[in-house]
């Protein structure tokens, strides 16, 4: 009897410690793997139309397939488009996947995966011929999306819902990816409760942890927002930001961008993986699992 009781006590202790101590070791290592690869010198800044961009796209598609996400549009995971920059045609693609293609779209999560080539006009370096790895901008947003994709596709509770994940290209040259997606496929996502875009989510301040929620003025984000949580403060910012969510907000979708904010390495060669606050992204991931689930099940 005593043996049984001791066993039960140990079982309960083990059970509750497993539930309570979410140390997120797996998530942390996946985030590191994704960000260190996407922001490595091999990919040379993932500029649209380059070999680095293609490698980044292959990596993202590989991760989505491994998690069990399905293509959302007829062309497969990649949705090719082109635009003209400085008189040159740039060919690139968005990457689109979803958790349950049988159902109508309920939630859209987006992040741009492109960054800057050497000598880019958008570089803030004095001498611009350096590789711009774009670890925060926006390997961080891609890695967070991939982690959430993995979480939602594997959770039985959300099996009934279709969550669409879009990874835009052509962002840095002028939001060409979100434009192309909206032109071609908006009707397929207009049933969504919300579109949440992640752009630069890897530099949460340690001294003053904050998350910024950017909403375009005059567009209505009408979902109740849980402002505070134990890890960081959430600040709403209303402005006329031109971000990847903007085109959707103007088409009357609940759309916003989440970001941990600006820093000195923005659009410089020093936006590197070593400077990412991985604990900050993990805190964001834990928060979003709860927050996005509420949007998902909302009537
Ligand atoms: Zn940027």
Tab-separated table of C-alpha atoms and ligand atoms in Angstrom:
chain	number	residue	atom	x	y	z
A	1	UNK	CA	0.000	0.000	0.000
A	2	UNK	CA	2.794	2.363	1.064
A	3	UNK	CA	4.641	1.436	-2.129
A	4	UNK	CA	1.591	2.261	-4.233
A	5	UNK	CA	1.157	5.596	-2.443
A	6	UNK	CA	4.828	6.548	-2.950
A	7	UNK	CA	4.538	5.549	-6.607
A	8	UNK	CA	1.403	7.699	-7.009
A	9	UNK	CA	3.072	10.690	-5.354
A	10	UNK	CA	6.104	10.346	-7.618
A	11	UNK	CA	3.885	9.969	-10.660
A	12	UNK	CA	1.950	13.121	-9.769
A	13	UNK	CA	5.154	15.066	-9.108
A	14	UNK	CA	6.556	13.915	-12.444
A	15	UNK	CA	3.314	14.752	-14.253
A	16	UNK	CA	2.982	18.267	-12.834
A	17	UNK	CA	6.641	19.123	-13.287
A	18	UNK	CA	6.317	18.102	-16.948
A	19	UNK	CA	3.294	20.363	-17.357
A	20	UNK	CA	4.602	23.318	-15.394
A	21	UNK	CA	8.257	23.399	-16.339
A	22	UNK	CA	7.944	24.168	-20.009
A	23	UNK	CA	11.599	24.795	-20.545
A	24	UNK	CA	11.158	24.825	-24.338
A	25	UNK	CA	14.511	23.153	-25.028
A	26	UNK	CA	13.307	21.741	-28.375
A	27	UNK	CA	11.853	25.076	-29.496
A	28	UNK	CA	15.005	26.962	-28.537
A	29	UNK	CA	17.202	24.633	-30.531
A	30	UNK	CA	14.908	24.751	-33.590
A	31	UNK	CA	14.904	28.558	-33.493
A	32	UNK	CA	18.698	28.559	-33.330
A	33	UNK	CA	19.038	26.109	-36.176
A	34	UNK	CA	16.693	28.086	-38.455
A	35	UNK	CA	18.078	31.534	-37.666
A	36	UNK	CA	21.757	30.528	-37.810
A	37	UNK	CA	21.189	28.899	-41.197
A	38	UNK	CA	18.991	31.596	-42.776
A	39	UNK	CA	21.313	34.345	-41.515
A	40	UNK	CA	24.550	32.560	-42.462
A	41	UNK	CA	27.061	34.069	-44.909
A	42	UNK	CA	26.314	31.188	-47.314
A	43	UNK	CA	22.905	32.732	-48.069
A	44	UNK	CA	24.436	36.202	-48.588
A	45	UNK	CA	21.390	38.107	-47.342
A	46	UNK	CA	18.661	36.089	-49.149
A	47	UNK	CA	18.065	38.841	-51.723
A	48	UNK	CA	15.276	37.945	-54.204
A	49	UNK	CA	16.488	36.316	-57.407
A	50	UNK	CA	19.785	35.102	-55.897
A	51	UNK	CA	21.100	31.644	-55.054
A	52	UNK	CA	20.837	32.549	-51.364
A	53	UNK	CA	17.136	33.295	-51.754
A	54	UNK	CA	16.618	29.906	-53.427
A	55	UNK	CA	18.487	28.144	-50.593
A	56	UNK	CA	16.339	29.968	-48.031
A	57	UNK	CA	13.145	28.969	-49.884
A	58	UNK	CA	14.281	25.323	-50.053
A	59	UNK	CA	15.000	25.370	-46.313
A	60	UNK	CA	11.579	26.835	-45.431
A	61	UNK	CA	9.706	24.420	-47.726
A	62	UNK	CA	11.678	21.502	-46.262
A	63	UNK	CA	10.715	22.543	-42.724
A	64	UNK	CA	7.024	22.968	-43.656
A	65	UNK	CA	6.891	19.549	-45.326
A	66	UNK	CA	8.579	17.933	-42.347
A	67	UNK	CA	6.010	19.505	-39.999
A	68	UNK	CA	3.197	18.103	-42.173
A	69	UNK	CA	1.826	21.323	-43.682
A	70	UNK	CA	0.193	21.133	-47.090
A	71	UNK	CA	0.350	23.473	-50.108
A	72	UNK	CA	-2.404	26.114	-50.118
A	73	UNK	CA	-2.390	27.128	-53.793
A	74	UNK	CA	-2.407	25.009	-56.960
A	75	UNK	CA	1.209	25.773	-57.883
A	76	UNK	CA	2.491	23.977	-54.754
A	77	UNK	CA	4.457	25.479	-51.854
A	78	UNK	CA	6.149	28.065	-54.087
A	79	UNK	CA	4.167	30.850	-55.764
A	80	UNK	CA	6.392	32.560	-58.324
A	81	UNK	CA	6.155	36.229	-59.224
A	82	UNK	CA	8.421	38.926	-60.615
A	83	UNK	CA	8.949	42.654	-60.334
A	84	UNK	CA	11.250	45.258	-61.822
A	85	UNK	CA	13.953	46.967	-59.781
A	86	UNK	CA	16.466	49.450	-61.223
A	87	UNK	CA	15.398	48.405	-64.722
A	88	UNK	CA	16.035	44.709	-64.035
A	89	UNK	CA	13.466	41.946	-63.798
A	90	UNK	CA	13.688	40.063	-60.500
A	91	UNK	CA	12.155	36.579	-60.389
A	92	UNK	CA	11.329	35.175	-56.973
A	93	UNK	CA	8.562	33.428	-55.045
A	94	UNK	CA	6.378	33.500	-51.979
A	95	UNK	CA	6.043	30.300	-49.998
A	96	UNK	CA	2.533	29.341	-48.912
A	97	UNK	CA	1.377	26.378	-46.819
A	98	UNK	CA	-1.546	25.470	-44.592
A	99	UNK	CA	-2.554	23.095	-41.833
A	100	UNK	CA	-5.871	21.810	-43.213
A	101	UNK	CA	-6.635	22.468	-46.910
A	102	UNK	CA	-10.083	20.862	-46.584
A	103	UNK	CA	-11.342	23.756	-44.463
A	104	UNK	CA	-11.737	27.462	-45.127
A	105	UNK	CA	-8.968	29.712	-43.888
A	106	UNK	CA	-9.349	30.747	-40.237
A	107	UNK	CA	-6.048	32.461	-39.414
A	108	UNK	CA	-3.095	33.730	-41.483
A	109	UNK	CA	0.451	34.040	-40.138
A	110	UNK	CA	3.034	35.784	-42.305
A	111	UNK	CA	6.722	36.773	-42.328
A	112	UNK	CA	9.029	37.989	-45.105
A	113	UNK	CA	12.094	35.811	-45.720
A	114	UNK	CA	14.092	38.080	-48.042
A	115	UNK	CA	16.691	40.605	-46.935
A	116	UNK	CA	19.327	42.755	-48.652
A	117	UNK	CA	22.069	42.086	-51.217
A	118	UNK	CA	25.492	43.716	-50.940
A	119	UNK	CA	25.504	47.327	-52.135
A	120	UNK	CA	21.776	47.640	-51.521
A	121	UNK	CA	20.374	51.170	-51.527
A	122	UNK	CA	18.441	50.145	-48.423
A	123	UNK	CA	21.638	49.391	-46.505
A	124	UNK	CA	22.484	51.763	-43.655
A	125	UNK	CA	26.211	50.925	-43.859
A	126	UNK	CA	28.634	53.606	-45.070
A	127	UNK	CA	30.559	50.954	-47.021
A	128	UNK	CA	27.767	48.786	-48.342
A	129	UNK	CA	29.790	45.936	-49.871
A	130	UNK	CA	29.330	43.630	-46.895
A	131	UNK	CA	26.965	40.686	-46.443
A	132	UNK	CA	23.755	41.740	-44.705
A	133	UNK	CA	22.630	38.597	-42.908
A	134	UNK	CA	19.301	39.935	-41.653
A	135	UNK	CA	19.085	37.689	-38.585
A	136	UNK	CA	16.475	39.855	-36.897
A	137	UNK	CA	15.156	41.216	-40.226
A	138	UNK	CA	13.623	38.759	-40.781
A	139	UNK	CA	15.083	35.304	-40.159
A	140	UNK	CA	13.591	35.754	-36.670
A	141	UNK	CA	10.023	36.138	-37.982
A	142	UNK	CA	10.429	33.145	-40.307
A	143	UNK	CA	11.766	30.947	-37.490
A	144	UNK	CA	8.921	31.956	-35.155
A	145	UNK	CA	6.338	31.199	-37.885
A	146	UNK	CA	7.887	27.792	-38.534
A	147	UNK	CA	7.725	26.978	-34.833
A	148	UNK	CA	4.062	27.999	-34.653
A	149	UNK	CA	3.324	25.990	-37.812
A	150	UNK	CA	4.795	22.945	-36.124
A	151	UNK	CA	2.790	23.558	-32.954
A	152	UNK	CA	-0.598	24.126	-34.605
A	153	UNK	CA	-0.381	21.325	-37.165
A	154	UNK	CA	0.392	18.814	-34.406
A	155	UNK	CA	-2.220	19.973	-31.874
A	156	UNK	CA	-5.376	17.828	-31.926
A	157	UNK	CA	-7.386	20.731	-30.519
A	158	UNK	CA	-6.922	22.798	-33.703
A	159	UNK	CA	-7.208	20.026	-36.287
A	160	UNK	CA	-10.565	21.377	-37.473
A	161	UNK	CA	-9.127	24.769	-38.396
A	162	UNK	CA	-7.112	25.842	-41.382
A	163	UNK	CA	-4.186	28.121	-40.595
A	164	UNK	CA	-2.345	29.565	-43.581
A	165	UNK	CA	1.371	30.427	-43.386
A	166	UNK	CA	2.877	32.808	-45.938
A	167	UNK	CA	6.564	33.635	-46.308
A	168	UNK	CA	6.918	36.711	-48.502
A	169	UNK	CA	9.781	37.613	-50.802
A	170	UNK	CA	10.355	41.041	-52.385
A	171	UNK	CA	9.593	42.822	-49.098
A	172	UNK	CA	12.718	44.964	-48.860
A	173	UNK	CA	12.382	46.262	-52.430
A	174	UNK	CA	8.806	47.429	-51.827
A	175	UNK	CA	6.399	44.833	-50.371
A	176	UNK	CA	6.123	43.048	-53.742
A	177	UNK	CA	5.428	39.657	-52.172
A	178	UNK	CA	2.447	40.693	-50.063
A	179	UNK	CA	1.129	42.682	-53.031
A	180	UNK	CA	1.388	39.682	-55.338
A	181	UNK	CA	-0.298	37.392	-52.807
A	182	UNK	CA	-3.157	39.851	-52.206
A	183	UNK	CA	-3.715	40.288	-55.970
A	184	UNK	CA	-3.843	36.584	-56.683
A	185	UNK	CA	-5.226	34.885	-53.614
A	186	UNK	CA	-7.003	37.355	-51.332
A	187	UNK	CA	-10.395	35.683	-51.861
A	188	UNK	CA	-8.982	32.457	-50.376
A	189	UNK	CA	-8.069	34.074	-47.059
A	190	UNK	CA	-10.807	36.621	-46.568
A	191	UNK	CA	-12.651	34.215	-44.235
A	192	UNK	CA	-9.752	34.582	-41.753
A	193	UNK	CA	-10.416	36.010	-38.284
A	194	UNK	CA	-7.033	37.727	-38.450
A	195	UNK	CA	-3.709	38.050	-40.244
A	196	UNK	CA	-0.687	38.428	-37.965
A	197	UNK	CA	2.646	39.361	-39.523
A	198	UNK	CA	6.004	38.867	-37.774
A	199	UNK	CA	8.735	41.327	-38.729
A	200	UNK	CA	11.874	41.640	-36.578
A	201	UNK	CA	10.883	39.691	-33.488
A	202	UNK	CA	14.360	38.644	-32.355
A	203	UNK	CA	15.642	41.567	-30.324
A	204	UNK	CA	13.388	41.775	-27.304
A	205	UNK	CA	14.982	44.183	-24.856
A	206	UNK	CA	16.220	42.472	-21.694
A	207	UNK	CA	16.067	45.669	-19.610
A	208	UNK	CA	12.570	46.566	-20.760
A	209	UNK	CA	10.933	43.593	-22.503
A	210	UNK	CA	8.287	44.830	-24.943
A	211	UNK	CA	6.341	43.667	-27.945
A	212	UNK	CA	4.966	46.213	-30.382
A	213	UNK	CA	1.712	45.593	-32.164
A	214	UNK	CA	1.529	47.795	-35.244
A	215	UNK	CA	-1.872	48.617	-36.634
A	216	UNK	CA	-2.589	50.970	-39.518
A	217	UNK	CA	-4.651	53.960	-38.517
A	218	UNK	CA	-8.155	53.884	-39.878
A	219	UNK	CA	-8.183	50.102	-40.189
A	220	UNK	CA	-9.988	48.213	-37.502
A	221	UNK	CA	-8.249	45.587	-35.398
A	222	UNK	CA	-11.308	44.522	-33.436
A	223	UNK	CA	-10.040	41.536	-31.512
A	224	UNK	CA	-9.694	41.821	-27.763
A	225	UNK	CA	-6.032	42.050	-26.994
A	226	UNK	CA	-4.362	40.581	-23.917
A	227	UNK	CA	-1.951	43.396	-23.188
A	228	UNK	CA	0.034	42.159	-20.240
A	229	UNK	CA	1.724	38.895	-19.532
A	230	UNK	CA	4.490	37.831	-17.171
A	231	UNK	CA	7.322	38.040	-19.710
A	232	UNK	CA	6.864	41.356	-21.546
A	233	UNK	CA	4.669	44.403	-22.052
A	234	UNK	CA	2.565	44.740	-25.175
A	235	UNK	CA	2.395	48.190	-26.756
A	236	UNK	CA	-0.178	49.044	-29.375
A	237	UNK	CA	1.100	51.450	-32.041
A	238	UNK	CA	-1.288	53.111	-34.467
A	239	UNK	CA	0.429	54.644	-37.474
A	240	UNK	CA	0.502	54.609	-41.266
A	241	UNK	CA	3.237	51.920	-41.352
A	242	UNK	CA	3.725	50.317	-44.747
A	243	UNK	CA	4.353	46.730	-43.717
A	244	UNK	CA	3.352	43.370	-45.150
A	245	UNK	CA	0.078	43.343	-43.194
A	246	UNK	CA	-0.979	46.776	-44.530
A	247	UNK	CA	-2.411	45.690	-47.875
A	248	UNK	CA	-4.633	43.195	-46.061
A	249	UNK	CA	-5.711	45.695	-43.399
A	250	UNK	CA	-6.880	47.998	-46.209
A	251	UNK	CA	-8.938	45.114	-47.553
A	252	UNK	CA	-10.771	44.972	-44.247
A	253	UNK	CA	-9.039	41.997	-42.725
A	254	UNK	CA	-8.016	42.211	-39.067
A	255	UNK	CA	-4.323	42.605	-39.756
A	256	UNK	CA	-1.332	43.697	-37.668
A	257	UNK	CA	2.435	43.320	-37.457
A	258	UNK	CA	4.203	42.155	-34.308
A	259	UNK	CA	7.781	43.297	-33.724
A	260	UNK	CA	10.260	43.638	-30.882
A	261	UNK	CA	11.361	46.967	-32.394
A	262	UNK	CA	14.249	48.851	-34.000
A	263	UNK	CA	17.947	48.719	-33.105
A	264	UNK	CA	21.337	50.001	-34.269
A	265	UNK	CA	22.019	46.966	-36.467
A	266	UNK	CA	18.872	47.531	-38.558
A	267	UNK	CA	19.792	47.144	-42.269
A	268	UNK	CA	23.471	46.831	-41.419
A	269	UNK	CA	26.008	44.044	-41.863
A	270	UNK	CA	25.896	43.527	-38.097
A	271	UNK	CA	22.329	42.158	-37.893
A	272	UNK	CA	23.712	38.743	-36.980
A	273	UNK	CA	22.425	35.577	-35.303
A	274	UNK	CA	24.768	36.062	-32.301
A	275	UNK	CA	22.736	39.123	-31.300
A	276	UNK	CA	19.351	37.410	-31.242
A	277	UNK	CA	17.567	37.161	-27.889
A	278	UNK	CA	16.389	33.559	-28.169
A	279	UNK	CA	14.730	33.633	-24.748
A	280	UNK	CA	12.677	36.583	-26.000
A	281	UNK	CA	11.425	34.631	-29.045
A	282	UNK	CA	10.595	31.654	-26.844
A	283	UNK	CA	8.552	33.939	-24.540
A	284	UNK	CA	6.782	35.301	-27.613
A	285	UNK	CA	6.095	31.781	-28.875
A	286	UNK	CA	4.540	30.748	-25.535
A	287	UNK	CA	2.391	33.887	-25.511
A	288	UNK	CA	1.274	33.450	-29.136
A	289	UNK	CA	0.268	29.824	-28.656
A	290	UNK	CA	-2.368	31.032	-26.174
A	291	UNK	CA	-3.286	34.297	-27.897
A	292	UNK	CA	-3.610	32.859	-31.418
A	293	UNK	CA	-5.591	29.866	-30.152
A	294	UNK	CA	-8.136	32.294	-28.728
A	295	UNK	CA	-8.484	33.982	-32.135
A	296	UNK	CA	-8.799	30.584	-33.763
A	297	UNK	CA	-11.702	29.335	-31.667
A	298	UNK	CA	-13.470	32.716	-31.580
A	299	UNK	CA	-17.004	32.667	-33.032
B	1	LIG	ZN1	14.056	45.210	-43.576
